mmCIF file of C-alpha atoms in Angstrom:
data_model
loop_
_atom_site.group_PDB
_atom_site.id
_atom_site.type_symbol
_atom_site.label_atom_id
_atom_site.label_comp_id
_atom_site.label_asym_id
_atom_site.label_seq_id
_atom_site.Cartn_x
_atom_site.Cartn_y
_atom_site.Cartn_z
ATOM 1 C CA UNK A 850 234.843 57.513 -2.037
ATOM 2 C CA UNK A 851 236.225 56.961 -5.262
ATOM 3 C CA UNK A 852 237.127 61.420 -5.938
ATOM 4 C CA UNK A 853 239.054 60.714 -9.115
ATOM 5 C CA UNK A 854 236.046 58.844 -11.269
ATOM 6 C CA UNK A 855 232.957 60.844 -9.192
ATOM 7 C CA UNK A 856 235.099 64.840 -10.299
ATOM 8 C CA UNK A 857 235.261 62.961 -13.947
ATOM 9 C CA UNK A 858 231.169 62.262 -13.965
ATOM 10 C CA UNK A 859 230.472 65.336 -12.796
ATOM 11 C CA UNK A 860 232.427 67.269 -15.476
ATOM 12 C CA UNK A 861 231.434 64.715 -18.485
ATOM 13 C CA UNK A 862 227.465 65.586 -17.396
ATOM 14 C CA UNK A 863 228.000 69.096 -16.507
ATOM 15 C CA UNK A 864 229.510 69.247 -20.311
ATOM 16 C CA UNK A 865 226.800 66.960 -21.780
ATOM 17 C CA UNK A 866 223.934 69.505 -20.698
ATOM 18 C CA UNK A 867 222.695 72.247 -23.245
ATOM 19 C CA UNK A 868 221.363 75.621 -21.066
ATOM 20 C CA UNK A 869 218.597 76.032 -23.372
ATOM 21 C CA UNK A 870 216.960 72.679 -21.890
ATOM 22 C CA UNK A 871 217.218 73.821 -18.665
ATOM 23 C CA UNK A 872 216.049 77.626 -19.842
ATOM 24 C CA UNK A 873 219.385 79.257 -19.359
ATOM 25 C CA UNK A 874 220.522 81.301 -21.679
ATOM 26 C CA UNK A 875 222.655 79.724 -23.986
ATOM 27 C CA UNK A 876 224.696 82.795 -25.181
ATOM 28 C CA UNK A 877 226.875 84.928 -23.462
ATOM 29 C CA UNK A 878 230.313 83.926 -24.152
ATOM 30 C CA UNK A 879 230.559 80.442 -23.474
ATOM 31 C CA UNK A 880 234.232 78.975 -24.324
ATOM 32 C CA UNK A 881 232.953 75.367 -23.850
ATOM 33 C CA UNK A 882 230.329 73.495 -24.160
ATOM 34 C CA UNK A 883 227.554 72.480 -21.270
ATOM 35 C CA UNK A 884 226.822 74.355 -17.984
ATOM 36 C CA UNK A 885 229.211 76.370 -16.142
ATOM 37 C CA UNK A 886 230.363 75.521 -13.002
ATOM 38 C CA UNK A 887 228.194 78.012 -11.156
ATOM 39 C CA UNK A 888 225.094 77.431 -12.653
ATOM 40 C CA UNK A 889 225.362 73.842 -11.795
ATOM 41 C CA UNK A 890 225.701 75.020 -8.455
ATOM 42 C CA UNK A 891 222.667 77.056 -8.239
ATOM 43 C CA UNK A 892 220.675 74.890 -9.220
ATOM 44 C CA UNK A 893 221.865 72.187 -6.703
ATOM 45 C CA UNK A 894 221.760 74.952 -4.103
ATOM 46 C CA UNK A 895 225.116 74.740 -2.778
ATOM 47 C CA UNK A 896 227.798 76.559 -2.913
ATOM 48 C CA UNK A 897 230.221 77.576 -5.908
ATOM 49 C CA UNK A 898 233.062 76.429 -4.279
ATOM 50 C CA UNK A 899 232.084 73.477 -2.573
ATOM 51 C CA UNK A 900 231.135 72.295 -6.492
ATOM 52 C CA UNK A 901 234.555 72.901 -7.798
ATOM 53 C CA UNK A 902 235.971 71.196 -5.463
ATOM 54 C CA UNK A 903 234.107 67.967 -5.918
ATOM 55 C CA UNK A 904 235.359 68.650 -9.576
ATOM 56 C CA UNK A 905 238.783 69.147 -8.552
ATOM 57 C CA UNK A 906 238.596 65.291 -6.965
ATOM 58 C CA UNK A 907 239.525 67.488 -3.843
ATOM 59 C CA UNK A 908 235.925 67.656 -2.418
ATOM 60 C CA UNK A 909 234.594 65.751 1.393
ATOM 61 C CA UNK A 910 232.189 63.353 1.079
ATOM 62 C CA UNK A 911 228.986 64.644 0.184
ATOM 63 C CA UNK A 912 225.882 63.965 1.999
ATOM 64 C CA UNK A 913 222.783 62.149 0.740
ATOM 65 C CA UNK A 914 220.970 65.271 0.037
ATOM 66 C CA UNK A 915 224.079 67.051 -1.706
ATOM 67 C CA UNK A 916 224.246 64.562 -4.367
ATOM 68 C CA UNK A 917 220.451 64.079 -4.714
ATOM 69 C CA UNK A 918 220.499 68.193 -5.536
ATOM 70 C CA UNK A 919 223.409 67.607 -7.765
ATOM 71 C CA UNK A 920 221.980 64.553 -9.463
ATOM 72 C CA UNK A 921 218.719 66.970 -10.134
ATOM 73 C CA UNK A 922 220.585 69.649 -11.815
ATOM 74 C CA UNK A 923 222.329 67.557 -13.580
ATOM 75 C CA UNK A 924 219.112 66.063 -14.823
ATOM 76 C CA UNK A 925 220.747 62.735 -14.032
ATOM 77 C CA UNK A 926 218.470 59.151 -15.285
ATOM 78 C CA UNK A 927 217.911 56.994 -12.351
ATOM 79 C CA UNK A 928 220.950 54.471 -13.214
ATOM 80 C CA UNK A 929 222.869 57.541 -13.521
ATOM 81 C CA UNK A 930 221.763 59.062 -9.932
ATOM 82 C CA UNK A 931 222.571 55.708 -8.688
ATOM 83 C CA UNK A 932 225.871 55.561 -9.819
ATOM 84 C CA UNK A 933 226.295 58.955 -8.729
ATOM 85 C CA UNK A 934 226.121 57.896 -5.211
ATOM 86 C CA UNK A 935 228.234 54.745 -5.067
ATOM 87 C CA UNK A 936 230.996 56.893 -6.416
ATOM 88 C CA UNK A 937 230.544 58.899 -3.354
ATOM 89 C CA UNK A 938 230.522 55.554 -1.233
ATOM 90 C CA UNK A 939 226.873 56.788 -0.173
ATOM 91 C CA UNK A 940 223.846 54.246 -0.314
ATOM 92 C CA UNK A 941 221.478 55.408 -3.024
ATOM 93 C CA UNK A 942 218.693 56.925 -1.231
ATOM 94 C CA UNK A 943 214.851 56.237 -3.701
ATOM 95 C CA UNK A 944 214.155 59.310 -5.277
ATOM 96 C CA UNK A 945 211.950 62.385 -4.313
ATOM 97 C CA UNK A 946 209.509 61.771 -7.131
ATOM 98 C CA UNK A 947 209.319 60.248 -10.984
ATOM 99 C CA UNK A 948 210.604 62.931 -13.747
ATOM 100 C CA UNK A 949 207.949 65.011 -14.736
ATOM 101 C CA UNK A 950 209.819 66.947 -17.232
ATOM 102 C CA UNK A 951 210.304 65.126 -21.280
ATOM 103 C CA UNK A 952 213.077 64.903 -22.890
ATOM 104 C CA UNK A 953 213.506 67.144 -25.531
ATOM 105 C CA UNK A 954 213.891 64.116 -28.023
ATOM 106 C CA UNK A 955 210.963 62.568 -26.511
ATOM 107 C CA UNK A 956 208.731 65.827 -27.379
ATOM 108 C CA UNK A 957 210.349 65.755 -30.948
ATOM 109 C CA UNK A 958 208.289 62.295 -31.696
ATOM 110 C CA UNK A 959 205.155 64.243 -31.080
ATOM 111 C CA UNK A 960 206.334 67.038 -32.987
ATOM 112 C CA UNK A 961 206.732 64.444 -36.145
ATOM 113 C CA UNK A 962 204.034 62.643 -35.933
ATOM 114 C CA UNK A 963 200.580 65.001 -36.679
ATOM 115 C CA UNK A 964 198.688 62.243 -37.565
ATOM 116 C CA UNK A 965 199.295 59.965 -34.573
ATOM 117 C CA UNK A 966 197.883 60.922 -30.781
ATOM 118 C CA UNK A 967 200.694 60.699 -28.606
ATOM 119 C CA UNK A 968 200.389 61.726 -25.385
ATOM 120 C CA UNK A 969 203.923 61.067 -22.646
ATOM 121 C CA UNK A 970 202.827 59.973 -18.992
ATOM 122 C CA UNK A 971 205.166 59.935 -16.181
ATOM 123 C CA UNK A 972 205.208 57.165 -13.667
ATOM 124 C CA UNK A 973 202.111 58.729 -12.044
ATOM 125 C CA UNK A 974 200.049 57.912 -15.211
ATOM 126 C CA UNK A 975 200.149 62.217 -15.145
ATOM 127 C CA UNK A 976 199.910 63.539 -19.136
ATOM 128 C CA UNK A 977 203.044 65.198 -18.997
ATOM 129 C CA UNK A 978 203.102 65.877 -22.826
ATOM 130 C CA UNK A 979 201.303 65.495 -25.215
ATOM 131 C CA UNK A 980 200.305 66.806 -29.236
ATOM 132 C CA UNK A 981 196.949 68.644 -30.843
ATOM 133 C CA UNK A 982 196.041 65.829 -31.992
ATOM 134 C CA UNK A 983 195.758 63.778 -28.609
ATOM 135 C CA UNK A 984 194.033 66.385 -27.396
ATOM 136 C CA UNK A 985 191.181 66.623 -30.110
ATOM 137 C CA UNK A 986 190.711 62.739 -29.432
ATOM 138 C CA UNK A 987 190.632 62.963 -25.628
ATOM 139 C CA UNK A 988 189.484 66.225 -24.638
ATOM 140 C CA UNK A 989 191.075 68.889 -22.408
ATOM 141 C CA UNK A 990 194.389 67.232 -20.993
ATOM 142 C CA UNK A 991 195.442 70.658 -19.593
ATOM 143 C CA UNK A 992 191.969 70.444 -17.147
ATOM 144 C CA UNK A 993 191.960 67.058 -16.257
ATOM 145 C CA UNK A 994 195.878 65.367 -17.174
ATOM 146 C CA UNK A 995 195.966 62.417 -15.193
ATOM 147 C CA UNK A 996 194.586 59.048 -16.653
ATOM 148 C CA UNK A 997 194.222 57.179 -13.186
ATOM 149 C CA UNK A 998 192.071 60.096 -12.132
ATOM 150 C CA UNK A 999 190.481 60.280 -14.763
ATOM 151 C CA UNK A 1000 189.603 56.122 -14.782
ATOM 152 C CA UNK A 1001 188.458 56.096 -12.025
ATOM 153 C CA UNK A 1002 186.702 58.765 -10.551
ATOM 154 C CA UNK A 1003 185.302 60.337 -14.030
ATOM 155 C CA UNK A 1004 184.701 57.003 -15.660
ATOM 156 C CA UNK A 1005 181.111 58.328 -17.109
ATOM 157 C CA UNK A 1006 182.879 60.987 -19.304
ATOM 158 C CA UNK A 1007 185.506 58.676 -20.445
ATOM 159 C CA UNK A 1008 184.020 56.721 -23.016
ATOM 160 C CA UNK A 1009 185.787 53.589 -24.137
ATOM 161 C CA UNK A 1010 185.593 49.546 -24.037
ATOM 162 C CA UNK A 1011 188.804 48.095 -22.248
ATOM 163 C CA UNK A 1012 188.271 50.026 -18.901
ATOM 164 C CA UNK A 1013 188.790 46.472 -16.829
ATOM 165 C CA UNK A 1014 191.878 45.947 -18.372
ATOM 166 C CA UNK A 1015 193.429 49.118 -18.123
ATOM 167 C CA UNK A 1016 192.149 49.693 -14.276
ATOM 168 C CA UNK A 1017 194.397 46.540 -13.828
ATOM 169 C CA UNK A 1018 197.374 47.991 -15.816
ATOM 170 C CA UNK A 1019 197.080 51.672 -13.762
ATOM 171 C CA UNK A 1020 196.957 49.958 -10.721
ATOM 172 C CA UNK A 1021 200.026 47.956 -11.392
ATOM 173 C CA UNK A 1022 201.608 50.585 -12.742
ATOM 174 C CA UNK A 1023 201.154 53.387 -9.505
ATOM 175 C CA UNK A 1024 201.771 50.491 -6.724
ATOM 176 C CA UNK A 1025 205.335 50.177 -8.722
ATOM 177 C CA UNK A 1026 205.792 53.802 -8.453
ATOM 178 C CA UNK A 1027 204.686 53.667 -4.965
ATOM 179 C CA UNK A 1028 207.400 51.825 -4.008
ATOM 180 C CA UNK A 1029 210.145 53.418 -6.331
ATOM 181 C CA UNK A 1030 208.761 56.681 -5.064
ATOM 182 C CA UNK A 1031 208.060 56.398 -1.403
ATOM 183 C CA UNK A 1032 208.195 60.967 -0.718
ATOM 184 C CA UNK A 1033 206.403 61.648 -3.510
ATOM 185 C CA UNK A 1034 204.003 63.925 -2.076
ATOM 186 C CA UNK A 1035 201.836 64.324 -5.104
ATOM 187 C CA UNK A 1036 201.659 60.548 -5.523
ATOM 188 C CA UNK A 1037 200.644 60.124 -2.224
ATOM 189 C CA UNK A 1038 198.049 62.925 -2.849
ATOM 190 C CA UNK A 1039 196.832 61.152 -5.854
ATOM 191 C CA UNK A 1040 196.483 57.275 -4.359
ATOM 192 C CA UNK A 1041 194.412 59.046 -1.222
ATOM 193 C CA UNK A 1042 192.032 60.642 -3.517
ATOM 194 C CA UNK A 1043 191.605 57.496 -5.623
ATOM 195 C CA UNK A 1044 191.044 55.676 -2.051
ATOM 196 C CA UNK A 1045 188.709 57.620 -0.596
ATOM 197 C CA UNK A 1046 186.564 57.832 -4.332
ATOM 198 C CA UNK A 1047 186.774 54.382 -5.326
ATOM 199 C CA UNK A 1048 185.686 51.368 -4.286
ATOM 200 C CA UNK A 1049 186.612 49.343 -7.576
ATOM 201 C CA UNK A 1050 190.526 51.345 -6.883
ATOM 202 C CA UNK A 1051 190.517 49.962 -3.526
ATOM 203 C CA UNK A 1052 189.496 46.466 -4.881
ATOM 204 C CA UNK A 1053 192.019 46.227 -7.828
ATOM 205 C CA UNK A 1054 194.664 47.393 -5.199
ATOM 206 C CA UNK A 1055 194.106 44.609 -2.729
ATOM 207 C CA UNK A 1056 194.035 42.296 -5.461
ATOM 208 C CA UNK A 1057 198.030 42.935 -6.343
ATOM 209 C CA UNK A 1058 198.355 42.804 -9.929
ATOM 210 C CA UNK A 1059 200.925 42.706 -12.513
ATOM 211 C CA UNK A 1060 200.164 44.048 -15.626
ATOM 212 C CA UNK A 1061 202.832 44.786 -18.357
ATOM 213 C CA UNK A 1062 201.206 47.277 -21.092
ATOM 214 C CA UNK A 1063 201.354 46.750 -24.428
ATOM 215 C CA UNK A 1064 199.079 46.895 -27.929
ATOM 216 C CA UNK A 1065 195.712 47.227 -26.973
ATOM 217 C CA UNK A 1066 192.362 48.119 -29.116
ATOM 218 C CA UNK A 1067 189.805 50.090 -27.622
ATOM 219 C CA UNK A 1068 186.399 51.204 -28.967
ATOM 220 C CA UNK A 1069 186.144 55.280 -28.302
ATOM 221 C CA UNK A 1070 183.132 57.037 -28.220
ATOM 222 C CA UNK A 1071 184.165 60.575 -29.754
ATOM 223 C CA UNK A 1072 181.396 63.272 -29.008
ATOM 224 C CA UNK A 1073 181.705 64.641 -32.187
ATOM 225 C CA UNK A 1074 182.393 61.715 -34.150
ATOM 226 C CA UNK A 1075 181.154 58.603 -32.967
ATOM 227 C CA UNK A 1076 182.768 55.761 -32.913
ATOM 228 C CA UNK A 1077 186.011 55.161 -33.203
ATOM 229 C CA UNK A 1078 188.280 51.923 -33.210
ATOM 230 C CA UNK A 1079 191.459 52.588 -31.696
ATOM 231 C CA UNK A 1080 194.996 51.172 -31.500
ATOM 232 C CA UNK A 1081 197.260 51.867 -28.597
ATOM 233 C CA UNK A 1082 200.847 50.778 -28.229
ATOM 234 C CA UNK A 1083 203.482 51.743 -25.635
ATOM 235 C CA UNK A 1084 207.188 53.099 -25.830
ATOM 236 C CA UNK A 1085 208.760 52.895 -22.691
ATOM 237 C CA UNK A 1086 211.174 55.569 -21.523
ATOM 238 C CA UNK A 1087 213.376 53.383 -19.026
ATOM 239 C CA UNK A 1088 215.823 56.346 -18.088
ATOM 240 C CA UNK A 1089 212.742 58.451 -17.046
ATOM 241 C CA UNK A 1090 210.353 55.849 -16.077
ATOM 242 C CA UNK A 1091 208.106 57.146 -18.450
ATOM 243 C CA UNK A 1092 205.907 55.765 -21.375
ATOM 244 C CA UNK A 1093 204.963 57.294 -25.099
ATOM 245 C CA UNK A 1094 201.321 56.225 -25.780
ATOM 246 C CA UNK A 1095 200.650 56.299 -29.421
ATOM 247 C CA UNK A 1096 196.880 55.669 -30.760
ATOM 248 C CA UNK A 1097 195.957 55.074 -34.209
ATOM 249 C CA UNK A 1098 193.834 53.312 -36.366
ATOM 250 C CA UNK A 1099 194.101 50.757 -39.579
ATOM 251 C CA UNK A 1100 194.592 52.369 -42.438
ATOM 252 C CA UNK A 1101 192.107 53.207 -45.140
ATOM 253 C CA UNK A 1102 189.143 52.383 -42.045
ATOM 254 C CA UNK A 1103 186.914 55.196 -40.849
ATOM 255 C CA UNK A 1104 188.566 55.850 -38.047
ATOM 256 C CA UNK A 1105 191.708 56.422 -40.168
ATOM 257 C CA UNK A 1106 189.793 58.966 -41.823
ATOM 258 C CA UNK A 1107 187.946 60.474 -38.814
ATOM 259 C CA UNK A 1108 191.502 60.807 -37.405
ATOM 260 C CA UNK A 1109 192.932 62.761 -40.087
ATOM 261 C CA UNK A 1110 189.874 64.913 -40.206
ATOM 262 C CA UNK A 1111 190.604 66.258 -36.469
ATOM 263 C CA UNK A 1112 194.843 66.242 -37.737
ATOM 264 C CA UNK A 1113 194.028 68.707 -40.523
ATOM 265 C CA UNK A 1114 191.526 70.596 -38.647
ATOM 266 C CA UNK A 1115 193.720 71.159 -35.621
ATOM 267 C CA UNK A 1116 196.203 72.481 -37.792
ATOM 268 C CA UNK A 1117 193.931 75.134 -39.681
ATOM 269 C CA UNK A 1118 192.759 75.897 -36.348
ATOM 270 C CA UNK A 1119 196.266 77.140 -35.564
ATOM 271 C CA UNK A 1120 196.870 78.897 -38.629
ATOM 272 C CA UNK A 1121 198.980 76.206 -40.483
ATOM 273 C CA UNK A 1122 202.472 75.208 -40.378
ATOM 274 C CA UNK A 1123 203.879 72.949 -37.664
ATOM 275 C CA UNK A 1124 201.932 72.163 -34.450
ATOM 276 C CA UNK A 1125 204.518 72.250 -31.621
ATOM 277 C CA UNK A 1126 203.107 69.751 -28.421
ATOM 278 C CA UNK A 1127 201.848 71.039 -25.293
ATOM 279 C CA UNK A 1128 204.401 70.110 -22.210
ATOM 280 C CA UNK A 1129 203.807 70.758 -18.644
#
């Protein structure tokens, strides 16, 4: 257990952490920057003194689930829970679940970008963010949020050209989180249902593919506007296992124009002024 370089990463990301992004106050008399040393703790669920310890470099070994509560409230990226626990001389253990929470610089894109549908998934394909204009393109994402669900057992209601090829890339993309995420109880939940309600999900599956996302054009059928001719490219959020989906359309086209339409109605609909995006 190397104590000297595992206290100093656990004070440099203890320091590195705002409280507002983890909604704690950030008031109150703070003399340095970052968390405190307690609120760390609570969050991990262990105790105060046990935390300063392993601070102090004169801490025991922690156990597996220790450092996995530490490496949550630290909001630690999966190279950096990794490192975490060969510091301790502990073999990484696969985590709980993928992130489900965005960045805060992550939901700034969508803040900046009105005229673009961007919508953030999670490794689950779950809409985890996403902006007013998304949502005017694809419906209610707060009622139904997850795209694999929503592929394959509400295909009807999802109109669009490209569903082979992206039933391909979802399936790729959950049997690669199955395996990063074994305890994922809500992924677990979510491959059952798809199981038992699909036959084509079942036949993709057995089928093993590998499918790397990346610009794709898709014909949408909007029930208010028609048509619509739509560009999708990925940004891939490696430290969160997480992808930005951005869809647009060629300029000076009519879905360029249909597009802006629903932009500038979605923000007199909200009185004007910036649109902040919905997270979960």
């Amino acid at each position: 257990m190397a104590r000297a370089e595992l206290a100093r990463f656990l004070r440099d990301r203890r320091e590195g952490l705002r409280p507002e992004d983890l909604g704690l106050p950030a008031g109150g008399g703070r003399r340095t920057p970052g968390l405190r040393r307690e609120e760390v703790a609570d969050l991990a669920r262990m105790s105060v003194d046990y935390y300063v310890r392993l601070e102090q470099a004169r801490g025991p070994r922690p156990s597996p689930r220790i450092l996995g509560s530490m490496a949550d409230a630290l909001r630690l990226s999966p190279p950096e829970r990794t490192h975490l626990f060969r510091l301790a001389g502990v073999p990484p253990e696969p985590p709980a679940g993928p992130p489900r929470h965005v960045r805060p610089y992550v939901a700034g894109l969508l803040h900046r970008l009105p005229a673009t549908a961007v919508v953030v998934t999670a490794a689950t394909y779950d809409v985890i963010a996403w902006n007013p204009l998304a949502e005017a393109l694809l419906g209610d994402l707060g009622a139904q949020s997850n795209l694999a669900r929503r592929r394959f057992l509400f295909s009807d209601e999802v109109l669009t050209t490209g569903h082979e090829e992206f039933g391909e890339i979802a399936v790729a993309r959950l049997r690669a989180a199955a395996d990063r995420y074994p305890r994922d109880a809500a992924l677990a939940a979510l491959l059952a249902e798809l199981r038992a309600g699909s036959a084509e999900f079942n036949e993709i599956w057995a089928t093993n593919p590998v499918r790397v996302p990346g610009h794709r054009t898709k014909t949408m059928t909007h029930p208010e506007l028609g048509r619509l001719h739509i560009s999708c490219d990925i940004l891939s959020v490696p430290d969160d296992d997480q992808q930005v989906v951005f869809m647009t359309a060629e300029p000076d086209t009519p879905t360029a124009r249909a597009l802006h339409h629903l932009a500038d109605r979605s923000l007199r609909e909200r009185g004007g002024g910036s649109i902040p995006p919905h997270t979960r």
